[in-house]
Amino acid sequence: MMKRIPIIVLIIITLFPINGKTQELRIQDPMILHPEWYIKVLDWSLYSVWSGVAIIHHVTIENTSDIAYKDIKVRVLYYSNSVTNNGKQISQETGILPVVVPPHSKNTYLKGGSTLGASSMGMYAGYLEVLGAVPLIEQEKSK
């Protein structure tokens, strides 16, 4: 019996570093570190209201990763409508798309619209890029 206790203690001690390394490897997973590599905005519409607010709607998002994401951070580039500067980038706005995107999915969100930030009637939104998102790895742990 006394010989078994040191062996059991040794086994327990050796298991802890393995568990810690597994968690460390998961945290280094590119799906967690770089959600922008896996989230693609395929289509979107944006309009400006007279008060200078940008409303984004009908955003089609594809998630090619194995995990879900929420609160997609995007940047929209605005270009001039004026005759002298037509097509020149004049502004940009960052904002959060308040959606939850399941793994390996493609869907259209924000059909009713969501405020993205400031805008102006004198410019048009010409480009949208995904900057990041919040990975939902807690849901994965519960499975």
JSON list of N, CA and C in Angstrom, two decimals, residues 67-140:
[
{"chain": "A", "resi": 67, "resn": "ILE", "atom": "N", "xyz": [-15.39, 27.22, -34.46]},
{"chain": "A", "resi": 67, "resn": "ILE", "atom": "CA", "xyz": [-15.99, 27.81, -33.26]},
{"chain": "A", "resi": 67, "resn": "ILE", "atom": "C", "xyz": [-16.92, 28.96, -33.65]},
{"chain": "A", "resi": 68, "resn": "ALA", "atom": "N", "xyz": [-17.81, 29.30, -32.75]},
{"chain": "A", "resi": 68, "resn": "ALA", "atom": "CA", "xyz": [-18.75, 30.41, -32.96]},
{"chain": "A", "resi": 68, "resn": "ALA", "atom": "C", "xyz": [-18.08, 31.71, -32.52]},
{"chain": "A", "resi": 69, "resn": "TYR", "atom": "N", "xyz": [-18.58, 32.82, -33.06]},
{"chain": "A", "resi": 69, "resn": "TYR", "atom": "CA", "xyz": [-18.10, 34.15, -32.70]},
{"chain": "A", "resi": 69, "resn": "TYR", "atom": "C", "xyz": [-19.28, 35.06, -32.43]},
{"chain": "A", "resi": 70, "resn": "LYS", "atom": "N", "xyz": [-19.03, 36.10, -31.66]},
{"chain": "A", "resi": 70, "resn": "LYS", "atom": "CA", "xyz": [-20.04, 37.14, -31.44]},
{"chain": "A", "resi": 70, "resn": "LYS", "atom": "C", "xyz": [-19.35, 38.50, -31.54]},
{"chain": "A", "resi": 71, "resn": "ASP", "atom": "N", "xyz": [-20.16, 39.54, -31.61]},
{"chain": "A", "resi": 71, "resn": "ASP", "atom": "CA", "xyz": [-19.68, 40.92, -31.64]},
{"chain": "A", "resi": 71, "resn": "ASP", "atom": "C", "xyz": [-18.56, 41.10, -32.66]},
{"chain": "A", "resi": 72, "resn": "ILE", "atom": "N", "xyz": [-18.91, 40.99, -33.92]},
{"chain": "A", "resi": 72, "resn": "ILE", "atom": "CA", "xyz": [-17.95, 41.10, -35.02]},
{"chain": "A", "resi": 72, "resn": "ILE", "atom": "C", "xyz": [-17.53, 42.56, -35.16]},
{"chain": "A", "resi": 73, "resn": "LYS", "atom": "N", "xyz": [-16.24, 42.84, -35.03]},
{"chain": "A", "resi": 73, "resn": "LYS", "atom": "CA", "xyz": [-15.72, 44.20, -35.16]},
{"chain": "A", "resi": 73, "resn": "LYS", "atom": "C", "xyz": [-15.34, 44.44, -36.62]},
{"chain": "A", "resi": 74, "resn": "VAL", "atom": "N", "xyz": [-15.89, 45.51, -37.19]},
{"chain": "A", "resi": 74, "resn": "VAL", "atom": "CA", "xyz": [-15.65, 45.83, -38.60]},
{"chain": "A", "resi": 74, "resn": "VAL", "atom": "C", "xyz": [-15.20, 47.27, -38.75]},
{"chain": "A", "resi": 75, "resn": "ARG", "atom": "N", "xyz": [-14.56, 47.52, -39.90]},
{"chain": "A", "resi": 75, "resn": "ARG", "atom": "CA", "xyz": [-14.20, 48.90, -40.29]},
{"chain": "A", "resi": 75, "resn": "ARG", "atom": "C", "xyz": [-14.79, 49.13, -41.68]},
{"chain": "A", "resi": 76, "resn": "VAL", "atom": "N", "xyz": [-15.47, 50.26, -41.82]},
{"chain": "A", "resi": 76, "resn": "VAL", "atom": "CA", "xyz": [-16.04, 50.65, -43.11]},
{"chain": "A", "resi": 76, "resn": "VAL", "atom": "C", "xyz": [-15.26, 51.84, -43.63]},
{"chain": "A", "resi": 77, "resn": "LEU", "atom": "N", "xyz": [-14.84, 51.77, -44.89]},
{"chain": "A", "resi": 77, "resn": "LEU", "atom": "CA", "xyz": [-14.14, 52.88, -45.53]},
{"chain": "A", "resi": 77, "resn": "LEU", "atom": "C", "xyz": [-15.13, 53.68, -46.36]},
{"chain": "A", "resi": 78, "resn": "TYR", "atom": "N", "xyz": [-15.08, 54.99, -46.21]},
{"chain": "A", "resi": 78, "resn": "TYR", "atom": "CA", "xyz": [-15.98, 55.89, -46.93]},
{"chain": "A", "resi": 78, "resn": "TYR", "atom": "C", "xyz": [-15.21, 56.66, -48.00]},
{"chain": "A", "resi": 79, "resn": "TYR", "atom": "N", "xyz": [-15.89, 56.87, -49.12]},
{"chain": "A", "resi": 79, "resn": "TYR", "atom": "CA", "xyz": [-15.29, 57.56, -50.25]},
{"chain": "A", "resi": 79, "resn": "TYR", "atom": "C", "xyz": [-16.14, 58.76, -50.62]},
{"chain": "A", "resi": 80, "resn": "SER", "atom": "N", "xyz": [-15.51, 59.74, -51.22]},
{"chain": "A", "resi": 80, "resn": "SER", "atom": "CA", "xyz": [-16.17, 61.01, -51.54]},
{"chain": "A", "resi": 80, "resn": "SER", "atom": "C", "xyz": [-17.13, 60.87, -52.72]},
{"chain": "A", "resi": 81, "resn": "ASN", "atom": "N", "xyz": [-18.23, 61.63, -52.63]},
{"chain": "A", "resi": 81, "resn": "ASN", "atom": "CA", "xyz": [-19.20, 61.74, -53.72]},
{"chain": "A", "resi": 81, "resn": "ASN", "atom": "C", "xyz": [-19.01, 63.02, -54.51]},
{"chain": "A", "resi": 82, "resn": "SER", "atom": "N", "xyz": [-18.13, 63.91, -54.06]},
{"chain": "A", "resi": 82, "resn": "SER", "atom": "CA", "xyz": [-18.00, 65.22, -54.70]},
{"chain": "A", "resi": 82, "resn": "SER", "atom": "C", "xyz": [-17.35, 65.09, -56.08]},
{"chain": "A", "resi": 83, "resn": "VAL", "atom": "N", "xyz": [-17.58, 66.11, -56.90]},
{"chain": "A", "resi": 83, "resn": "VAL", "atom": "CA", "xyz": [-17.06, 66.11, -58.27]},
{"chain": "A", "resi": 83, "resn": "VAL", "atom": "C", "xyz": [-15.53, 66.16, -58.26]},
{"chain": "A", "resi": 84, "resn": "THR", "atom": "N", "xyz": [-14.96, 66.96, -57.38]},
{"chain": "A", "resi": 84, "resn": "THR", "atom": "CA", "xyz": [-13.50, 67.14, -57.37]},
{"chain": "A", "resi": 84, "resn": "THR", "atom": "C", "xyz": [-12.74, 65.98, -56.72]},
{"chain": "A", "resi": 85, "resn": "ASN", "atom": "N", "xyz": [-13.34, 65.33, -55.76]},
{"chain": "A", "resi": 85, "resn": "ASN", "atom": "CA", "xyz": [-12.67, 64.24, -55.04]},
{"chain": "A", "resi": 85, "resn": "ASN", "atom": "C", "xyz": [-13.37, 62.90, -55.19]},
{"chain": "A", "resi": 86, "resn": "ASN", "atom": "N", "xyz": [-14.14, 62.74, -56.23]},
{"chain": "A", "resi": 86, "resn": "ASN", "atom": "CA", "xyz": [-14.94, 61.53, -56.38]},
{"chain": "A", "resi": 86, "resn": "ASN", "atom": "C", "xyz": [-14.07, 60.27, -56.32]},
{"chain": "A", "resi": 87, "resn": "GLY", "atom": "N", "xyz": [-14.45, 59.35, -55.43]},
{"chain": "A", "resi": 87, "resn": "GLY", "atom": "CA", "xyz": [-13.75, 58.09, -55.32]},
{"chain": "A", "resi": 87, "resn": "GLY", "atom": "C", "xyz": [-12.57, 58.09, -54.36]},
{"chain": "A", "resi": 88, "resn": "LYS", "atom": "N", "xyz": [-12.21, 59.24, -53.79]},
{"chain": "A", "resi": 88, "resn": "LYS", "atom": "CA", "xyz": [-11.11, 59.29, -52.82]},
{"chain": "A", "resi": 88, "resn": "LYS", "atom": "C", "xyz": [-11.61, 58.88, -51.45]},
{"chain": "A", "resi": 89, "resn": "GLN", "atom": "N", "xyz": [-10.80, 58.07, -50.75]},
{"chain": "A", "resi": 89, "resn": "GLN", "atom": "CA", "xyz": [-11.18, 57.71, -49.38]},
{"chain": "A", "resi": 89, "resn": "GLN", "atom": "C", "xyz": [-11.07, 58.96, -48.52]},
{"chain": "A", "resi": 90, "resn": "ILE", "atom": "N", "xyz": [-12.16, 59.26, -47.80]},
{"chain": "A", "resi": 90, "resn": "ILE", "atom": "CA", "xyz": [-12.15, 60.46, -46.97]},
{"chain": "A", "resi": 90, "resn": "ILE", "atom": "C", "xyz": [-12.41, 60.18, -45.49]},
{"chain": "A", "resi": 91, "resn": "SER", "atom": "N", "xyz": [-12.86, 58.97, -45.18]},
{"chain": "A", "resi": 91, "resn": "SER", "atom": "CA", "xyz": [-13.18, 58.68, -43.79]},
{"chain": "A", "resi": 91, "resn": "SER", "atom": "C", "xyz": [-13.24, 57.17, -43.58]},
{"chain": "A", "resi": 92, "resn": "GLN", "atom": "N", "xyz": [-13.29, 56.80, -42.32]},
{"chain": "A", "resi": 92, "resn": "GLN", "atom": "CA", "xyz": [-13.51, 55.41, -41.95]},
{"chain": "A", "resi": 92, "resn": "GLN", "atom": "C", "xyz": [-14.22, 55.38, -40.60]},
{"chain": "A", "resi": 93, "resn": "GLU", "atom": "N", "xyz": [-14.90, 54.30, -40.36]},
{"chain": "A", "resi": 93, "resn": "GLU", "atom": "CA", "xyz": [-15.64, 54.14, -39.11]},
{"chain": "A", "resi": 93, "resn": "GLU", "atom": "C", "xyz": [-15.52, 52.69, -38.67]},
{"chain": "A", "resi": 94, "resn": "THR", "atom": "N", "xyz": [-15.27, 52.49, -37.39]},
{"chain": "A", "resi": 94, "resn": "THR", "atom": "CA", "xyz": [-15.28, 51.12, -36.86]},
{"chain": "A", "resi": 94, "resn": "THR", "atom": "C", "xyz": [-16.52, 50.94, -36.00]},
{"chain": "A", "resi": 95, "resn": "GLY", "atom": "N", "xyz": [-16.98, 49.72, -35.96]},
{"chain": "A", "resi": 95, "resn": "GLY", "atom": "CA", "xyz": [-18.16, 49.42, -35.16]},
{"chain": "A", "resi": 95, "resn": "GLY", "atom": "C", "xyz": [-18.27, 47.94, -34.90]},
{"chain": "A", "resi": 96, "resn": "ILE", "atom": "N", "xyz": [-19.26, 47.59, -34.11]},
{"chain": "A", "resi": 96, "resn": "ILE", "atom": "CA", "xyz": [-19.50, 46.20, -33.74]},
{"chain": "A", "resi": 96, "resn": "ILE", "atom": "C", "xyz": [-20.82, 45.74, -34.33]},
{"chain": "A", "resi": 97, "resn": "LEU", "atom": "N", "xyz": [-20.80, 44.60, -34.98]},
{"chain": "A", "resi": 97, "resn": "LEU", "atom": "CA", "xyz": [-22.03, 43.98, -35.46]},
{"chain": "A", "resi": 97, "resn": "LEU", "atom": "C", "xyz": [-22.52, 43.05, -34.34]},
{"chain": "A", "resi": 98, "resn": "PRO", "atom": "N", "xyz": [-23.65, 43.38, -33.72]},
{"chain": "A", "resi": 98, "resn": "PRO", "atom": "CA", "xyz": [-24.12, 42.62, -32.55]},
{"chain": "A", "resi": 98, "resn": "PRO", "atom": "C", "xyz": [-24.82, 41.31, -32.96]},
{"chain": "A", "resi": 99, "resn": "VAL", "atom": "N", "xyz": [-24.03, 40.36, -33.44]},
{"chain": "A", "resi": 99, "resn": "VAL", "atom": "CA", "xyz": [-24.57, 39.09, -33.91]},
{"chain": "A", "resi": 99, "resn": "VAL", "atom": "C", "xyz": [-23.76, 37.94, -33.31]},
{"chain": "A", "resi": 100, "resn": "VAL", "atom": "N", "xyz": [-24.34, 36.75, -33.34]},
{"chain": "A", "resi": 100, "resn": "VAL", "atom": "CA", "xyz": [-23.64, 35.52, -32.98]},
{"chain": "A", "resi": 100, "resn": "VAL", "atom": "C", "xyz": [-23.61, 34.65, -34.23]},
{"chain": "A", "resi": 101, "resn": "VAL", "atom": "N", "xyz": [-22.41, 34.27, -34.65]},
{"chain": "A", "resi": 101, "resn": "VAL", "atom": "CA", "xyz": [-22.24, 33.52, -35.89]},
{"chain": "A", "resi": 101, "resn": "VAL", "atom": "C", "xyz": [-21.78, 32.10, -35.54]},
{"chain": "A", "resi": 102, "resn": "PRO", "atom": "N", "xyz": [-22.62, 31.09, -35.80]},
{"chain": "A", "resi": 102, "resn": "PRO", "atom": "CA", "xyz": [-22.25, 29.70, -35.50]},
{"chain": "A", "resi": 102, "resn": "PRO", "atom": "C", "xyz": [-21.09, 29.21, -36.36]},
{"chain": "A", "resi": 103, "resn": "PRO", "atom": "N", "xyz": [-20.41, 28.15, -35.92]},
{"chain": "A", "resi": 103, "resn": "PRO", "atom": "CA", "xyz": [-19.32, 27.60, -36.73]},
{"chain": "A", "resi": 103, "resn": "PRO", "atom": "C", "xyz": [-19.84, 27.04, -38.06]},
{"chain": "A", "resi": 104, "resn": "HIS", "atom": "N", "xyz": [-19.01, 27.13, -39.07]},
{"chain": "A", "resi": 104, "resn": "HIS", "atom": "CA", "xyz": [-19.32, 26.60, -40.41]},
{"chain": "A", "resi": 104, "resn": "HIS", "atom": "C", "xyz": [-20.72, 27.01, -40.86]},
{"chain": "A", "resi": 105, "resn": "SER", "atom": "N", "xyz": [-20.94, 28.32, -40.88]},
{"chain": "A", "resi": 105, "resn": "SER", "atom": "CA", "xyz": [-22.27, 28.82, -41.25]},
{"chain": "A", "resi": 105, "resn": "SER", "atom": "C", "xyz": [-22.16, 29.98, -42.23]},
{"chain": "A", "resi": 106, "resn": "LYS", "atom": "N", "xyz": [-23.28, 30.24, -42.88]},
{"chain": "A", "resi": 106, "resn": "LYS", "atom": "CA", "xyz": [-23.42, 31.39, -43.78]},
{"chain": "A", "resi": 106, "resn": "LYS", "atom": "C", "xyz": [-24.87, 31.84, -43.66]},
{"chain": "A", "resi": 107, "resn": "ASN", "atom": "N", "xyz": [-25.06, 33.10, -43.23]},
{"chain": "A", "resi": 107, "resn": "ASN", "atom": "CA", "xyz": [-26.41, 33.59, -42.99]},
{"chain": "A", "resi": 107, "resn": "ASN", "atom": "C", "xyz": [-26.43, 35.11, -43.14]},
{"chain": "A", "resi": 108, "resn": "THR", "atom": "N", "xyz": [-27.64, 35.66, -43.30]},
{"chain": "A", "resi": 108, "resn": "THR", "atom": "CA", "xyz": [-27.82, 37.11, -43.37]},
{"chain": "A", "resi": 108, "resn": "THR", "atom": "C", "xyz": [-28.37, 37.60, -42.05]},
{"chain": "A", "resi": 109, "resn": "TYR", "atom": "N", "xyz": [-27.71, 38.62, -41.49]},
{"chain": "A", "resi": 109, "resn": "TYR", "atom": "CA", "xyz": [-28.03, 39.16, -40.17]},
{"chain": "A", "resi": 109, "resn": "TYR", "atom": "C", "xyz": [-28.42, 40.63, -40.30]},
{"chain": "A", "resi": 110, "resn": "LEU", "atom": "N", "xyz": [-28.95, 41.15, -39.22]},
{"chain": "A", "resi": 110, "resn": "LEU", "atom": "CA", "xyz": [-29.30, 42.58, -39.08]},
{"chain": "A", "resi": 110, "resn": "LEU", "atom": "C", "xyz": [-30.26, 43.04, -40.18]},
{"chain": "A", "resi": 111, "resn": "LYS", "atom": "N", "xyz": [-31.27, 42.24, -40.42]},
{"chain": "A", "resi": 111, "resn": "LYS", "atom": "CA", "xyz": [-32.24, 42.60, -41.45]},
{"chain": "A", "resi": 111, "resn": "LYS", "atom": "C", "xyz": [-33.02, 43.85, -41.07]},
{"chain": "A", "resi": 112, "resn": "GLY", "atom": "N", "xyz": [-33.16, 44.11, -39.78]},
{"chain": "A", "resi": 112, "resn": "GLY", "atom": "CA", "xyz": [-33.83, 45.32, -39.32]},
{"chain": "A", "resi": 112, "resn": "GLY", "atom": "C", "xyz": [-32.89, 46.51, -39.18]},
{"chain": "A", "resi": 113, "resn": "GLY", "atom": "N", "xyz": [-31.60, 46.29, -39.33]},
{"chain": "A", "resi": 113, "resn": "GLY", "atom": "CA", "xyz": [-30.61, 47.36, -39.26]},
{"chain": "A", "resi": 113, "resn": "GLY", "atom": "C", "xyz": [-30.02, 47.51, -37.87]},
{"chain": "A", "resi": 114, "resn": "SER", "atom": "N", "xyz": [-28.83, 48.08, -37.84]},
{"chain": "A", "resi": 114, "resn": "SER", "atom": "CA", "xyz": [-28.12, 48.35, -36.59]},
{"chain": "A", "resi": 114, "resn": "SER", "atom": "C", "xyz": [-27.24, 49.56, -36.80]},
{"chain": "A", "resi": 115, "resn": "THR", "atom": "N", "xyz": [-27.15, 50.41, -35.80]},
{"chain": "A", "resi": 115, "resn": "THR", "atom": "CA", "xyz": [-26.31, 51.60, -35.89]},
{"chain": "A", "resi": 115, "resn": "THR", "atom": "C", "xyz": [-24.85, 51.18, -35.92]},
{"chain": "A", "resi": 116, "resn": "LEU", "atom": "N", "xyz": [-24.11, 51.69, -36.89]},
{"chain": "A", "resi": 116, "resn": "LEU", "atom": "CA", "xyz": [-22.70, 51.37, -37.01]},
{"chain": "A", "resi": 116, "resn": "LEU", "atom": "C", "xyz": [-21.82, 52.50, -36.50]},
{"chain": "A", "resi": 117, "resn": "GLY", "atom": "N", "xyz": [-22.23, 53.72, -36.68]},
{"chain": "A", "resi": 117, "resn": "GLY", "atom": "CA", "xyz": [-21.44, 54.87, -36.24]},
{"chain": "A", "resi": 117, "resn": "GLY", "atom": "C", "xyz": [-21.83, 56.09, -37.04]},
{"chain": "A", "resi": 118, "resn": "ALA", "atom": "N", "xyz": [-20.88, 57.00, -37.22]},
{"chain": "A", "resi": 118, "resn": "ALA", "atom": "CA", "xyz": [-21.14, 58.25, -37.93]},
{"chain": "A", "resi": 118, "resn": "ALA", "atom": "C", "xyz": [-20.99, 58.07, -39.43]},
{"chain": "A", "resi": 119, "resn": "SER", "atom": "N", "xyz": [-21.70, 58.91, -40.16]},
{"chain": "A", "resi": 119, "resn": "SER", "atom": "CA", "xyz": [-21.63, 58.91, -41.62]},
{"chain": "A", "resi": 119, "resn": "SER", "atom": "C", "xyz": [-22.10, 60.27, -42.12]},
{"chain": "A", "resi": 120, "resn": "SER", "atom": "N", "xyz": [-22.10, 60.43, -43.42]},
{"chain": "A", "resi": 120, "resn": "SER", "atom": "CA", "xyz": [-22.54, 61.68, -44.02]},
{"chain": "A", "resi": 120, "resn": "SER", "atom": "C", "xyz": [-23.17, 61.37, -45.37]},
{"chain": "A", "resi": 121, "resn": "MET", "atom": "N", "xyz": [-24.09, 62.22, -45.78]},
{"chain": "A", "resi": 121, "resn": "MET", "atom": "CA", "xyz": [-24.74, 62.04, -47.07]},
{"chain": "A", "resi": 121, "resn": "MET", "atom": "C", "xyz": [-23.77, 62.34, -48.22]},
{"chain": "A", "resi": 122, "resn": "GLY", "atom": "N", "xyz": [-22.65, 63.03, -47.95]},
{"chain": "A", "resi": 122, "resn": "GLY", "atom": "CA", "xyz": [-21.69, 63.40, -48.98]},
{"chain": "A", "resi": 122, "resn": "GLY", "atom": "C", "xyz": [-20.65, 62.34, -49.25]},
{"chain": "A", "resi": 123, "resn": "MET", "atom": "N", "xyz": [-20.82, 61.15, -48.72]},
{"chain": "A", "resi": 123, "resn": "MET", "atom": "CA", "xyz": [-19.86, 60.07, -48.97]},
{"chain": "A", "resi": 123, "resn": "MET", "atom": "C", "xyz": [-20.61, 58.75, -49.05]},
{"chain": "A", "resi": 124, "resn": "TYR", "atom": "N", "xyz": [-19.93, 57.77, -49.61]},
{"chain": "A", "resi": 124, "resn": "TYR", "atom": "CA", "xyz": [-20.54, 56.45, -49.72]},
{"chain": "A", "resi": 124, "resn": "TYR", "atom": "C", "xyz": [-19.59, 55.40, -49.13]},
{"chain": "A", "resi": 125, "resn": "ALA", "atom": "N", "xyz": [-20.17, 54.36, -48.58]},
{"chain": "A", "resi": 125, "resn": "ALA", "atom": "CA", "xyz": [-19.40, 53.27, -48.01]},
{"chain": "A", "resi": 125, "resn": "ALA", "atom": "C", "xyz": [-19.00, 52.34, -49.15]},
{"chain": "A", "resi": 126, "resn": "GLY", "atom": "N", "xyz": [-17.70, 52.15, -49.31]},
{"chain": "A", "resi": 126, "resn": "GLY", "atom": "CA", "xyz": [-17.24, 51.35, -50.43]},
{"chain": "A", "resi": 126, "resn": "GLY", "atom": "C", "xyz": [-16.51, 50.08, -50.06]},
{"chain": "A", "resi": 127, "resn": "TYR", "atom": "N", "xyz": [-16.14, 49.93, -48.81]},
{"chain": "A", "resi": 127, "resn": "TYR", "atom": "CA", "xyz": [-15.36, 48.75, -48.42]},
{"chain": "A", "resi": 127, "resn": "TYR", "atom": "C", "xyz": [-15.61, 48.45, -46.96]},
{"chain": "A", "resi": 128, "resn": "LEU", "atom": "N", "xyz": [-15.73, 47.18, -46.63]},
{"chain": "A", "resi": 128, "resn": "LEU", "atom": "CA", "xyz": [-15.92, 46.75, -45.26]},
{"chain": "A", "resi": 128, "resn": "LEU", "atom": "C", "xyz": [-14.94, 45.62, -44.97]},
{"chain": "A", "resi": 129, "resn": "GLU", "atom": "N", "xyz": [-14.23, 45.72, -43.86]},
{"chain": "A", "resi": 129, "resn": "GLU", "atom": "CA", "xyz": [-13.30, 44.65, -43.48]},
{"chain": "A", "resi": 129, "resn": "GLU", "atom": "C", "xyz": [-13.56, 44.21, -42.05]},
{"chain": "A", "resi": 130, "resn": "VAL", "atom": "N", "xyz": [-13.36, 42.93, -41.81]},
{"chain": "A", "resi": 130, "resn": "VAL", "atom": "CA", "xyz": [-13.52, 42.37, -40.47]},
{"chain": "A", "resi": 130, "resn": "VAL", "atom": "C", "xyz": [-12.21, 42.55, -39.72]},
{"chain": "A", "resi": 131, "resn": "LEU", "atom": "N", "xyz": [-12.28, 43.15, -38.54]},
{"chain": "A", "resi": 131, "resn": "LEU", "atom": "CA", "xyz": [-11.09, 43.38, -37.72]},
{"chain": "A", "resi": 131, "resn": "LEU", "atom": "C", "xyz": [-10.92, 42.34, -36.63]},
{"chain": "A", "resi": 132, "resn": "GLY", "atom": "N", "xyz": [-12.01, 41.74, -36.19]},
{"chain": "A", "resi": 132, "resn": "GLY", "atom": "CA", "xyz": [-11.93, 40.76, -35.11]},
{"chain": "A", "resi": 132, "resn": "GLY", "atom": "C", "xyz": [-13.31, 40.35, -34.65]},
{"chain": "A", "resi": 133, "resn": "ALA", "atom": "N", "xyz": [-13.34, 39.53, -33.60]},
{"chain": "A", "resi": 133, "resn": "ALA", "atom": "CA", "xyz": [-14.59, 39.06, -33.02]},
{"chain": "A", "resi": 133, "resn": "ALA", "atom": "C", "xyz": [-14.27, 38.41, -31.69]},
{"chain": "A", "resi": 134, "resn": "VAL", "atom": "N", "xyz": [-15.31, 38.15, -30.93]},
{"chain": "A", "resi": 134, "resn": "VAL", "atom": "CA", "xyz": [-15.16, 37.48, -29.64]},
{"chain": "A", "resi": 134, "resn": "VAL", "atom": "C", "xyz": [-15.46, 35.99, -29.83]},
{"chain": "A", "resi": 135, "resn": "PRO", "atom": "N", "xyz": [-14.45, 35.13, -29.66]},
{"chain": "A", "resi": 135, "resn": "PRO", "atom": "CA", "xyz": [-14.69, 33.69, -29.80]},
{"chain": "A", "resi": 135, "resn": "PRO", "atom": "C", "xyz": [-15.55, 33.16, -28.65]},
{"chain": "A", "resi": 136, "resn": "LEU", "atom": "N", "xyz": [-16.47, 32.29, -28.96]},
{"chain": "A", "resi": 136, "resn": "LEU", "atom": "CA", "xyz": [-17.33, 31.69, -27.95]},
{"chain": "A", "resi": 136, "resn": "LEU", "atom": "C", "xyz": [-16.81, 30.30, -27.61]},
{"chain": "A", "resi": 137, "resn": "ILE", "atom": "N", "xyz": [-15.69, 30.27, -26.90]},
{"chain": "A", "resi": 137, "resn": "ILE", "atom": "CA", "xyz": [-15.09, 28.99, -26.56]},
{"chain": "A", "resi": 137, "resn": "ILE", "atom": "C", "xyz": [-15.72, 28.39, -25.31]},
{"chain": "A", "resi": 138, "resn": "GLU", "atom": "N", "xyz": [-16.46, 29.16, -24.54]},
{"chain": "A", "resi": 138, "resn": "GLU", "atom": "CA", "xyz": [-17.15, 28.64, -23.36]},
{"chain": "A", "resi": 138, "resn": "GLU", "atom": "C", "xyz": [-18.22, 27.63, -23.76]},
{"chain": "A", "resi": 139, "resn": "GLN", "atom": "N", "xyz": [-18.92, 27.90, -24.86]},
{"chain": "A", "resi": 139, "resn": "GLN", "atom": "CA", "xyz": [-19.95, 26.97, -25.34]},
{"chain": "A", "resi": 139, "resn": "GLN", "atom": "C", "xyz": [-19.33, 25.65, -25.73]},
{"chain": "A", "resi": 140, "resn": "GLU", "atom": "N", "xyz": [-18.12, 25.71, -26.31]},
{"chain": "A", "resi": 140, "resn": "GLU", "atom": "CA", "xyz": [-17.44, 24.49, -26.72]},
{"chain": "A", "resi": 140, "resn": "GLU", "atom": "C", "xyz": [-17.09, 23.62, -25.52]}
]
